PDB file of C-alpha atoms in Angstrom:
ATOM      1  CA  MET E   7     -50.986  -6.140  23.233  1.00 51.00           C
ATOM      2  CA  PRO E   8     -47.300  -5.203  23.592  1.00 54.00           C
ATOM      3  CA  ALA E   9     -45.048  -5.951  20.674  1.00 55.00           C
ATOM      4  CA  PRO E  10     -42.766  -8.926  21.243  1.00 52.00           C
ATOM      5  CA  ARG E  11     -39.200  -8.060  22.130  1.00 52.00           C
ATOM      6  CA  LYS E  12     -36.535  -8.877  19.643  1.00 48.00           C
ATOM      7  CA  ARG E  13     -34.131 -11.463  20.923  1.00 46.00           C
ATOM      8  CA  LYS E  14     -30.544 -10.420  20.937  1.00 47.00           C
ATOM      9  CA  SER E  15     -28.252 -12.817  19.153  1.00 43.00           C
ATOM     10  CA  PRO E  16     -25.944 -14.537  21.609  1.00 44.00           C
ATOM     11  CA  VAL E  17     -22.387 -13.257  21.781  1.00 43.00           C
ATOM     12  CA  PRO E  18     -19.731 -15.988  22.013  1.00 44.00           C
ATOM     13  CA  ASN E  19     -17.668 -16.126  25.189  1.00 46.00           C
ATOM     14  CA  GLY E  20     -14.567 -13.954  25.019  1.00 51.00           C
ATOM     15  CA  MET E  21     -15.990 -11.617  22.341  1.00 46.00           C
ATOM     16  CA  THR E  22     -17.687  -8.279  22.841  1.00 53.00           C
ATOM     17  CA  ALA E  23     -20.731  -7.252  20.822  1.00 49.00           C
ATOM     18  CA  LYS E  24     -18.517  -4.824  18.862  1.00 50.00           C
ATOM     19  CA  GLN E  25     -16.075  -7.599  18.014  1.00 52.00           C
ATOM     20  CA  MET E  26     -18.950  -9.805  16.932  1.00 48.00           C
ATOM     21  CA  ARG E  27     -20.225  -7.101  14.578  1.00 50.00           C
ATOM     22  CA  ARG E  28     -16.760  -6.876  13.045  1.00 58.00           C
ATOM     23  CA  LYS E  29     -16.587 -10.620  12.414  1.00 66.00           C
ATOM     24  CA  LYS E  30     -16.444 -10.582   8.618  1.00 78.00           C
ATOM     25  CA  PRO E  31     -17.271 -13.414   6.192  1.00 90.00           C
ATOM     26  CA  ILE E  32     -13.636 -13.183   5.057  1.00 92.00           C
ATOM     27  CA  ASN E  33     -11.561 -13.051   8.238  1.00 92.00           C
ATOM     28  CA  LEU E  34      -8.281 -14.083   9.843  1.00 93.00           C
ATOM     29  CA  ASP E  35      -9.224 -17.742   9.466  1.00 92.00           C
ATOM     30  CA  HIS E  36      -8.731 -17.329   5.714  1.00 94.00           C
ATOM     31  CA  LEU E  37      -5.551 -15.252   5.887  1.00 95.00           C
ATOM     32  CA  LYS E  38      -2.276 -17.073   5.252  1.00 95.00           C
ATOM     33  CA  THR E  39       0.764 -16.637   7.469  1.00 95.00           C
ATOM     34  CA  ILE E  40       3.355 -14.793   5.405  1.00 96.00           C
ATOM     35  CA  GLU E  41       6.931 -14.406   6.606  1.00 96.00           C
ATOM     36  CA  PRO E  42       9.490 -11.813   5.451  1.00 96.00           C
ATOM     37  CA  LEU E  43      11.909 -13.045   2.788  1.00 95.00           C
ATOM     38  CA  THR E  44      14.677 -10.440   3.110  1.00 96.00           C
ATOM     39  CA  GLU E  45      16.290  -8.385   5.865  1.00 96.00           C
ATOM     40  CA  ASN E  46      14.511  -5.219   4.765  1.00 97.00           C
ATOM     41  CA  GLN E  47      11.162  -6.991   4.666  1.00 97.00           C
ATOM     42  CA  GLU E  48      11.835  -8.208   8.204  1.00 97.00           C
ATOM     43  CA  ARG E  49      12.611  -4.635   9.232  1.00 97.00           C
ATOM     44  CA  VAL E  50       9.228  -3.573   7.826  1.00 98.00           C
ATOM     45  CA  PHE E  51       7.440  -6.269   9.834  1.00 98.00           C
ATOM     46  CA  ASN E  52       9.253  -5.207  13.013  1.00 97.00           C
ATOM     47  CA  SER E  53       8.684  -1.476  12.511  1.00 97.00           C
ATOM     48  CA  TYR E  54       5.006  -2.057  11.798  1.00 97.00           C
ATOM     49  CA  ALA E  55       4.674  -4.134  14.968  1.00 96.00           C
ATOM     50  CA  GLU E  56       6.154  -1.186  16.896  1.00 96.00           C
ATOM     51  CA  GLY E  57       3.344   1.025  15.601  1.00 95.00           C
ATOM     52  CA  LYS E  58       5.452   2.996  13.132  1.00 96.00           C
ATOM     53  CA  ASN E  59       4.152   4.671   9.995  1.00 97.00           C
ATOM     54  CA  LEU E  60       6.177   3.540   7.005  1.00 97.00           C
ATOM     55  CA  ILE E  61       7.874   4.801   3.858  1.00 96.00           C
ATOM     56  CA  LEU E  62       8.703   1.830   1.626  1.00 96.00           C
ATOM     57  CA  HIS E  63      10.709   2.868  -1.413  1.00 94.00           C
ATOM     58  CA  GLY E  64      13.299   1.430  -3.732  1.00 92.00           C
ATOM     59  CA  CYS E  65      13.781  -1.084  -6.508  1.00 91.00           C
ATOM     60  CA  ALA E  66      10.925  -2.790  -8.338  1.00 91.00           C
ATOM     61  CA  GLY E  67       9.924  -6.338  -7.425  1.00 93.00           C
ATOM     62  CA  THR E  68      10.867  -6.124  -3.738  1.00 95.00           C
ATOM     63  CA  GLY E  69       7.356  -6.675  -2.331  1.00 95.00           C
ATOM     64  CA  LYS E  70       6.842  -3.171  -0.958  1.00 96.00           C
ATOM     65  CA  THR E  71       3.122  -2.894  -1.693  1.00 96.00           C
ATOM     66  CA  PHE E  72       2.483  -6.587  -1.043  1.00 97.00           C
ATOM     67  CA  ILE E  73       3.819  -6.650   2.503  1.00 97.00           C
ATOM     68  CA  GLY E  74       2.296  -3.252   3.267  1.00 97.00           C
ATOM     69  CA  LEU E  75      -1.148  -4.472   2.211  1.00 97.00           C
ATOM     70  CA  TYR E  76      -0.696  -7.803   4.001  1.00 98.00           C
ATOM     71  CA  LEU E  77       0.244  -6.176   7.313  1.00 98.00           C
ATOM     72  CA  ALA E  78      -2.658  -3.743   7.029  1.00 97.00           C
ATOM     73  CA  LEU E  79      -5.203  -6.474   6.253  1.00 97.00           C
ATOM     74  CA  ARG E  80      -3.911  -8.681   9.053  1.00 97.00           C
ATOM     75  CA  GLU E  81      -4.464  -5.913  11.580  1.00 96.00           C
ATOM     76  CA  VAL E  82      -7.828  -4.743  10.233  1.00 96.00           C
ATOM     77  CA  LEU E  83      -9.225  -8.302  10.252  1.00 95.00           C
ATOM     78  CA  GLU E  84      -8.243  -8.744  13.909  1.00 93.00           C
ATOM     79  CA  PRO E  85     -11.574  -8.359  15.820  1.00 90.00           C
ATOM     80  CA  SER E  86      -9.936  -6.458  18.698  1.00 91.00           C
ATOM     81  CA  SER E  87      -8.117  -4.016  16.403  1.00 93.00           C
ATOM     82  CA  PRO E  88      -8.993  -0.298  16.585  1.00 93.00           C
ATOM     83  CA  TYR E  89      -8.647  -0.148  12.790  1.00 96.00           C
ATOM     84  CA  GLU E  90     -11.791  -0.787  10.767  1.00 94.00           C
ATOM     85  CA  LYS E  91     -10.699  -0.494   7.154  1.00 95.00           C
ATOM     86  CA  VAL E  92      -7.766  -0.380   4.730  1.00 97.00           C
ATOM     87  CA  TYR E  93      -7.832   2.573   2.351  1.00 96.00           C
ATOM     88  CA  MET E  94      -5.872   1.972  -0.852  1.00 95.00           C
ATOM     89  CA  VAL E  95      -4.989   5.347  -2.371  1.00 93.00           C
ATOM     90  CA  ARG E  96      -3.161   6.076  -5.596  1.00 89.00           C
ATOM     91  CA  SER E  97      -3.027   8.675  -8.325  1.00 83.00           C
ATOM     92  CA  LEU E  98      -4.516   7.889 -11.720  1.00 73.00           C
ATOM     93  CA  VAL E  99      -1.512   9.559 -13.330  1.00 60.00           C
ATOM     94  CA  PRO E 100      -1.944   8.773 -17.059  1.00 55.00           C
ATOM     95  CA  THR E 101      -5.441  10.310 -16.859  1.00 44.00           C
ATOM     96  CA  ARG E 102      -5.033  12.604 -13.877  1.00 48.00           C
ATOM     97  CA  GLU E 103      -8.314  14.369 -14.655  1.00 51.00           C
ATOM     98  CA  ILE E 104      -9.977  10.956 -15.408  1.00 48.00           C
ATOM     99  CA  GLY E 105     -12.868  12.670 -17.151  1.00 53.00           C
ATOM    100  CA  PHE E 106     -11.662  11.231 -20.456  1.00 57.00           C
ATOM    101  CA  LEU E 107     -12.698   7.718 -19.427  1.00 58.00           C
ATOM    102  CA  PRO E 108     -16.354   6.632 -19.627  1.00 61.00           C
ATOM    103  CA  GLY E 109     -18.380   5.839 -16.535  1.00 62.00           C
ATOM    104  CA  ASP E 110     -18.254   6.957 -12.927  1.00 64.00           C
ATOM    105  CA  HIS E 111     -15.247   7.016 -10.613  1.00 63.00           C
ATOM    106  CA  GLU E 112     -15.628   3.280  -9.912  1.00 68.00           C
ATOM    107  CA  ASP E 113     -15.505   2.414 -13.619  1.00 68.00           C
ATOM    108  CA  LYS E 114     -12.520   4.666 -14.203  1.00 68.00           C
ATOM    109  CA  SER E 115     -10.507   3.283 -11.308  1.00 77.00           C
ATOM    110  CA  ASN E 116     -11.110  -0.436 -11.965  1.00 83.00           C
ATOM    111  CA  LEU E 117      -8.023  -0.736 -14.152  1.00 81.00           C
ATOM    112  CA  TYR E 118      -5.815   0.600 -11.364  1.00 86.00           C
ATOM    113  CA  GLN E 119      -7.122  -1.960  -8.874  1.00 91.00           C
ATOM    114  CA  ILE E 120      -5.982  -5.013 -10.862  1.00 90.00           C
ATOM    115  CA  PRO E 121      -2.631  -5.294  -8.983  1.00 92.00           C
ATOM    116  CA  TYR E 122      -4.446  -5.481  -5.631  1.00 94.00           C
ATOM    117  CA  LYS E 123      -6.931  -8.052  -6.926  1.00 93.00           C
ATOM    118  CA  ASN E 124      -3.958 -10.243  -7.821  1.00 93.00           C
ATOM    119  CA  MET E 125      -2.088  -9.593  -4.564  1.00 95.00           C
ATOM    120  CA  VAL E 126      -4.882 -10.661  -2.218  1.00 95.00           C
ATOM    121  CA  LYS E 127      -5.137 -14.022  -3.995  1.00 94.00           C
ATOM    122  CA  TYR E 128      -1.690 -14.867  -2.606  1.00 95.00           C
ATOM    123  CA  MET E 129      -2.669 -13.787   0.917  1.00 96.00           C
ATOM    124  CA  PHE E 130      -5.823 -15.830   1.494  1.00 96.00           C
ATOM    125  CA  GLU E 131      -6.901 -19.465   1.410  1.00 93.00           C
ATOM    126  CA  MET E 132     -10.366 -19.808  -0.108  1.00 90.00           C
ATOM    127  CA  PRO E 133     -12.563 -22.911  -0.562  1.00 85.00           C
ATOM    128  CA  ASP E 134     -12.916 -22.790  -4.368  1.00 84.00           C
ATOM    129  CA  ASP E 135     -11.951 -20.939  -7.555  1.00 84.00           C
ATOM    130  CA  GLY E 136     -15.132 -18.871  -7.514  1.00 86.00           C
ATOM    131  CA  ALA E 137     -14.297 -17.539  -4.059  1.00 87.00           C
ATOM    132  CA  PHE E 138     -10.824 -16.578  -5.279  1.00 85.00           C
ATOM    133  CA  GLU E 139     -12.252 -14.712  -8.266  1.00 87.00           C
ATOM    134  CA  MET E 140     -14.608 -12.750  -6.014  1.00 92.00           C
ATOM    135  CA  LEU E 141     -12.092 -12.305  -3.180  1.00 94.00           C
ATOM    136  CA  TYR E 142     -11.133  -8.665  -3.770  1.00 94.00           C
ATOM    137  CA  ASP E 143     -14.688  -7.601  -4.543  1.00 92.00           C
ATOM    138  CA  ASN E 144     -15.929  -9.368  -1.407  1.00 94.00           C
ATOM    139  CA  LEU E 145     -13.263  -7.651   0.713  1.00 95.00           C
ATOM    140  CA  ARG E 146     -14.596  -4.372  -0.620  1.00 93.00           C
ATOM    141  CA  SER E 147     -18.221  -5.407  -0.080  1.00 93.00           C
ATOM    142  CA  GLN E 148     -17.573  -6.206   3.579  1.00 93.00           C
ATOM    143  CA  GLU E 149     -15.782  -2.832   3.877  1.00 92.00           C
ATOM    144  CA  THR E 150     -12.386  -4.268   4.693  1.00 95.00           C
ATOM    145  CA  ILE E 151     -10.801  -2.526   1.688  1.00 96.00           C
ATOM    146  CA  SER E 152     -11.752   0.743   0.037  1.00 93.00           C
ATOM    147  CA  PHE E 153     -10.030   2.165  -3.054  1.00 93.00           C
ATOM    148  CA  TRP E 154      -9.740   5.924  -3.550  1.00 89.00           C
ATOM    149  CA  SER E 155      -7.953   8.068  -6.074  1.00 84.00           C
ATOM    150  CA  THR E 156      -6.175  11.213  -4.940  1.00 82.00           C
ATOM    151  CA  SER E 157      -8.546  13.227  -7.134  1.00 75.00           C
ATOM    152  CA  PHE E 158     -11.258  12.925  -4.480  1.00 75.00           C
ATOM    153  CA  ILE E 159      -9.278  12.929  -1.236  1.00 80.00           C
ATOM    154  CA  ARG E 160      -9.331  16.628  -0.327  1.00 79.00           C
ATOM    155  CA  GLY E 161     -11.551  17.564   2.607  1.00 82.00           C
ATOM    156  CA  VAL E 162     -11.678  14.001   3.960  1.00 88.00           C
ATOM    157  CA  THR E 163     -10.637  12.962   7.473  1.00 90.00           C
ATOM    158  CA  MET E 164      -9.565   9.342   7.822  1.00 93.00           C
ATOM    159  CA  ASP E 165     -10.206   7.897  11.278  1.00 94.00           C
ATOM    160  CA  ASN E 166      -9.829   4.330  12.615  1.00 96.00           C
ATOM    161  CA  CYS E 167      -8.139   3.036   9.486  1.00 96.00           C
ATOM    162  CA  ILE E 168      -4.875   2.113   7.805  1.00 97.00           C
ATOM    163  CA  VAL E 169      -4.011   4.100   4.666  1.00 97.00           C
ATOM    164  CA  LEU E 170      -1.727   2.633   2.003  1.00 97.00           C
ATOM    165  CA  VAL E 171      -0.606   5.256  -0.493  1.00 96.00           C
ATOM    166  CA  ASP E 172       0.695   3.221  -3.421  1.00 95.00           C
ATOM    167  CA  GLU E 173       2.944   4.583  -6.177  1.00 92.00           C
ATOM    168  CA  PHE E 174       3.474   7.675  -4.038  1.00 93.00           C
ATOM    169  CA  SER E 175       6.347   8.620  -6.346  1.00 89.00           C
ATOM    170  CA  ASN E 176       3.649   9.648  -8.864  1.00 88.00           C
ATOM    171  CA  LEU E 177       2.390  12.358  -6.523  1.00 90.00           C
ATOM    172  CA  ASN E 178       3.829  15.849  -6.437  1.00 88.00           C
ATOM    173  CA  PHE E 179       4.604  17.599  -3.152  1.00 91.00           C
ATOM    174  CA  HIS E 180       1.227  19.348  -3.004  1.00 90.00           C
ATOM    175  CA  GLU E 181      -0.620  16.033  -3.428  1.00 89.00           C
ATOM    176  CA  LEU E 182       1.550  14.282  -0.848  1.00 93.00           C
ATOM    177  CA  ASP E 183       1.039  17.165   1.557  1.00 93.00           C
ATOM    178  CA  SER E 184      -2.734  16.947   1.038  1.00 90.00           C
ATOM    179  CA  MET E 185      -2.633  13.178   1.534  1.00 92.00           C
ATOM    180  CA  ILE E 186      -0.794  13.083   4.845  1.00 94.00           C
ATOM    181  CA  THR E 187      -2.953  15.854   6.291  1.00 93.00           C
ATOM    182  CA  ARG E 188      -6.034  13.631   5.823  1.00 92.00           C
ATOM    183  CA  VAL E 189      -4.835  11.356   8.657  1.00 94.00           C
ATOM    184  CA  GLY E 190      -7.144  11.437  11.677  1.00 93.00           C
ATOM    185  CA  GLU E 191      -7.412   9.602  14.997  1.00 94.00           C
ATOM    186  CA  ASN E 192      -6.388   5.932  15.255  1.00 94.00           C
ATOM    187  CA  CYS E 193      -4.856   5.946  11.798  1.00 96.00           C
ATOM    188  CA  LYS E 194      -1.657   4.514  10.342  1.00 96.00           C
ATOM    189  CA  ILE E 195      -0.246   5.457   6.955  1.00 97.00           C
ATOM    190  CA  ILE E 196       2.107   3.578   4.645  1.00 97.00           C
ATOM    191  CA  PHE E 197       3.749   5.121   1.565  1.00 97.00           C
ATOM    192  CA  SER E 198       4.971   2.703  -1.101  1.00 96.00           C
ATOM    193  CA  GLY E 199       6.755   3.545  -4.330  1.00 93.00           C
ATOM    194  CA  ASP E 200       9.884   3.747  -6.458  1.00 88.00           C
ATOM    195  CA  TYR E 201      11.291   7.156  -7.349  1.00 79.00           C
ATOM    196  CA  THR E 202      12.928   5.723 -10.501  1.00 76.00           C
ATOM    197  CA  GLN E 203       9.527   4.608 -11.839  1.00 78.00           C
ATOM    198  CA  SER E 204       7.824   7.963 -11.417  1.00 76.00           C
ATOM    199  CA  ASP E 205       5.482   9.092 -14.196  1.00 74.00           C
ATOM    200  CA  LEU E 206       6.000  12.728 -13.220  1.00 76.00           C
ATOM    201  CA  VAL E 207       7.582  14.725 -16.029  1.00 73.00           C
ATOM    202  CA  LYS E 208       8.482  18.090 -14.502  1.00 78.00           C
ATOM    203  CA  SER E 209      11.733  18.145 -12.540  1.00 78.00           C
ATOM    204  CA  ASN E 210      10.270  20.302  -9.760  1.00 76.00           C
ATOM    205  CA  GLU E 211       7.538  17.689  -9.195  1.00 76.00           C
ATOM    206  CA  LYS E 212      10.128  14.913  -8.918  1.00 76.00           C
ATOM    207  CA  THR E 213      12.234  16.869  -6.443  1.00 83.00           C
ATOM    208  CA  GLY E 214       9.040  17.524  -4.472  1.00 85.00           C
ATOM    209  CA  VAL E 215       8.791  13.798  -3.783  1.00 88.00           C
ATOM    210  CA  LEU E 216      12.317  13.793  -2.349  1.00 88.00           C
ATOM    211  CA  ASP E 217      11.580  16.885  -0.260  1.00 91.00           C
ATOM    212  CA  PHE E 218       8.521  15.130   1.163  1.00 93.00           C
ATOM    213  CA  MET E 219      10.593  12.053   2.045  1.00 92.00           C
ATOM    214  CA  LYS E 220      13.182  14.225   3.796  1.00 92.00           C
ATOM    215  CA  ILE E 221      10.453  15.688   6.010  1.00 95.00           C
ATOM    216  CA  LEU E 222       9.109  12.261   6.985  1.00 95.00           C
ATOM    217  CA  GLN E 223      12.602  10.983   7.739  1.00 93.00           C
ATOM    218  CA  THR E 224      12.884  13.603  10.499  1.00 94.00           C
ATOM    219  CA  MET E 225       9.660  12.388  12.171  1.00 96.00           C
ATOM    220  CA  GLN E 226      10.008   9.808  14.952  1.00 95.00           C
ATOM    221  CA  SER E 227       6.673   8.199  14.059  1.00 96.00           C
ATOM    222  CA  PHE E 228       8.013   7.161  10.631  1.00 97.00           C
ATOM    223  CA  ASP E 229      10.477   4.509   9.565  1.00 96.00           C
ATOM    224  CA  CYS E 230      11.921   4.850   6.061  1.00 95.00           C
ATOM    225  CA  VAL E 231      12.944   1.510   4.535  1.00 96.00           C
ATOM    226  CA  GLU E 232      14.929   1.574   1.304  1.00 94.00           C
ATOM    227  CA  PHE E 233      14.878  -1.576  -0.825  1.00 95.00           C
ATOM    228  CA  GLY E 234      17.815  -2.477  -3.097  1.00 93.00           C
ATOM    229  CA  ILE E 235      18.575  -5.163  -5.645  1.00 92.00           C
ATOM    230  CA  GLU E 236      19.313  -7.650  -2.853  1.00 92.00           C
ATOM    231  CA  ASP E 237      15.627  -7.403  -1.858  1.00 95.00           C
ATOM    232  CA  ILE E 238      14.171  -8.330  -5.270  1.00 94.00           C
ATOM    233  CA  VAL E 239      11.868 -11.347  -4.867  1.00 94.00           C
ATOM    234  CA  ARG E 240       9.722 -11.068  -8.002  1.00 93.00           C
ATOM    235  CA  SER E 241      12.088 -12.976 -10.274  1.00 93.00           C
ATOM    236  CA  GLY E 242      15.711 -13.512 -11.230  1.00 91.00           C
ATOM    237  CA  LEU E 243      15.002 -11.758 -14.523  1.00 95.00           C
ATOM    238  CA  VAL E 244      14.043  -8.495 -12.780  1.00 91.00           C
ATOM    239  CA  ARG E 245      17.219  -8.638 -10.694  1.00 90.00           C
ATOM    240  CA  GLU E 246      19.362  -9.389 -13.746  1.00 92.00           C
ATOM    241  CA  TYR E 247      17.779  -6.555 -15.734  1.00 91.00           C
ATOM    242  CA  LEU E 248      18.255  -3.928 -13.021  1.00 88.00           C
ATOM    243  CA  ILE E 249      21.891  -4.938 -12.535  1.00 88.00           C
ATOM    244  CA  SER E 250      22.533  -4.746 -16.284  1.00 91.00           C
ATOM    245  CA  LYS E 251      20.696  -1.431 -16.518  1.00 85.00           C
ATOM    246  CA  LEU E 252      22.877   0.081 -13.806  1.00 82.00           C
ATOM    247  CA  ASN E 253      26.088  -1.343 -15.245  1.00 84.00           C
ATOM    248  CA  LEU E 254      25.342   0.125 -18.672  1.00 84.00           C
ATOM    249  CA  GLY E 255      24.093   3.420 -17.247  1.00 74.00           C
ATOM    250  CA  ARG E 256      20.953   3.232 -19.380  1.00 56.00           C
ATOM    251  CA  SER E 257      18.563   5.011 -17.022  1.00 48.00           C
ATOM    252  CA  GLU E 258      15.771   7.007 -18.619  1.00 49.00           C
ATOM    253  CA  GLU E 259      17.397  10.223 -17.359  1.00 47.00           C
ATOM    254  CA  HIS E 260      21.126   9.661 -16.995  1.00 49.00           C
ATOM    255  CA  THR E 261      21.790  12.369 -14.429  1.00 45.00           C
ATOM    256  CA  SER E 262      18.773  12.531 -12.126  1.00 47.00           C
ATOM    257  CA  GLU E 263      17.924   8.844 -12.296  1.00 47.00           C
ATOM    258  CA  LEU E 264      21.402   7.669 -11.406  1.00 44.00           C
ATOM    259  CA  GLN E 265      21.372   9.963  -8.382  1.00 49.00           C
ATOM    260  CA  SER E 266      18.105   8.485  -7.043  1.00 51.00           C
ATOM    261  CA  PRO E 267      18.183   6.757  -3.633  1.00 50.00           C
ATOM    262  CA  CYS E 268      17.475   3.302  -5.076  1.00 52.00           C
ATOM    263  CA  ASN E 269      20.123   3.456  -7.798  1.00 53.00           C
ATOM    264  CA  LEU E 270      22.764   4.852  -5.448  1.00 52.00           C
ATOM    265  CA  VAL E 271      22.288   1.867  -3.163  1.00 48.00           C
ATOM    266  CA  CYS E 272      22.330  -0.549  -6.115  1.00 49.00           C
ATOM    267  CA  ARG E 273      25.559   0.953  -7.481  1.00 52.00           C
ATOM    268  CA  LEU E 274      27.277   0.751  -4.094  1.00 47.00           C
ATOM    269  CA  LEU E 275      26.304  -2.907  -3.782  1.00 45.00           C
ATOM    270  CA  LEU E 276      27.659  -3.645  -7.242  1.00 48.00           C
ATOM    271  CA  GLU E 277      30.950  -1.864  -6.456  1.00 53.00           C
ATOM    272  CA  LYS E 278      31.386  -4.048  -3.352  1.00 47.00           C
ATOM    273  CA  LYS E 279      31.183  -7.120  -5.567  1.00 47.00           C
TER     274      LYS E 279
END
């Protein structure tokens, strides 16, 4: 007696079988509509819509990582999108070898994922508090987001995805070079960071970050957006502090810090006032 055929689940009109498979429990229906708050944020939205890769750098509290992650999630959750996943990548700088921490790579990297757990709560509308608490973990479970440290990125090819390299100012030139050469087919990459908040100690490592940015600025596929004090949206206190810091010249390294791209822009804006 022949085995009964399995019935194929019906595919809704207007959706292909592939799109149906990509219909996630957490999808665009839950994603809020977020609009840019400053001119530079609007430029990021426009450049991303044009298919550009992005370098988002400048002052703290300007929403660089937030809007980068939002735009990436919005595209990945679109059923017709060629992109299947968002890769969050960052360096675990204070423990670059991360063998000092107990547990496996997942346990060691949990601390560094807290900012993203908080960010996604502002991007989605969920039915209850429990769903909000599990939101980031559920996005990972359904393979919408994957978190990697740069310690394990070598030898990998990233296809059909959007890569967000956060705190890229904590990577030296060799690490940045290794990161961008992981990009495969159907892949976008976004670099987000603030040169003035770099945890790198050696001067040659810091200048390597600037050298890397200079290379990307010559590439037509990249748009480099520099955020200044006029773009700060985190709080009035952050804006007030950065203005006072620049006025008093109390950067951590008086010479190199004051010559950084972000601080040069901030000083010019202050002089205009």
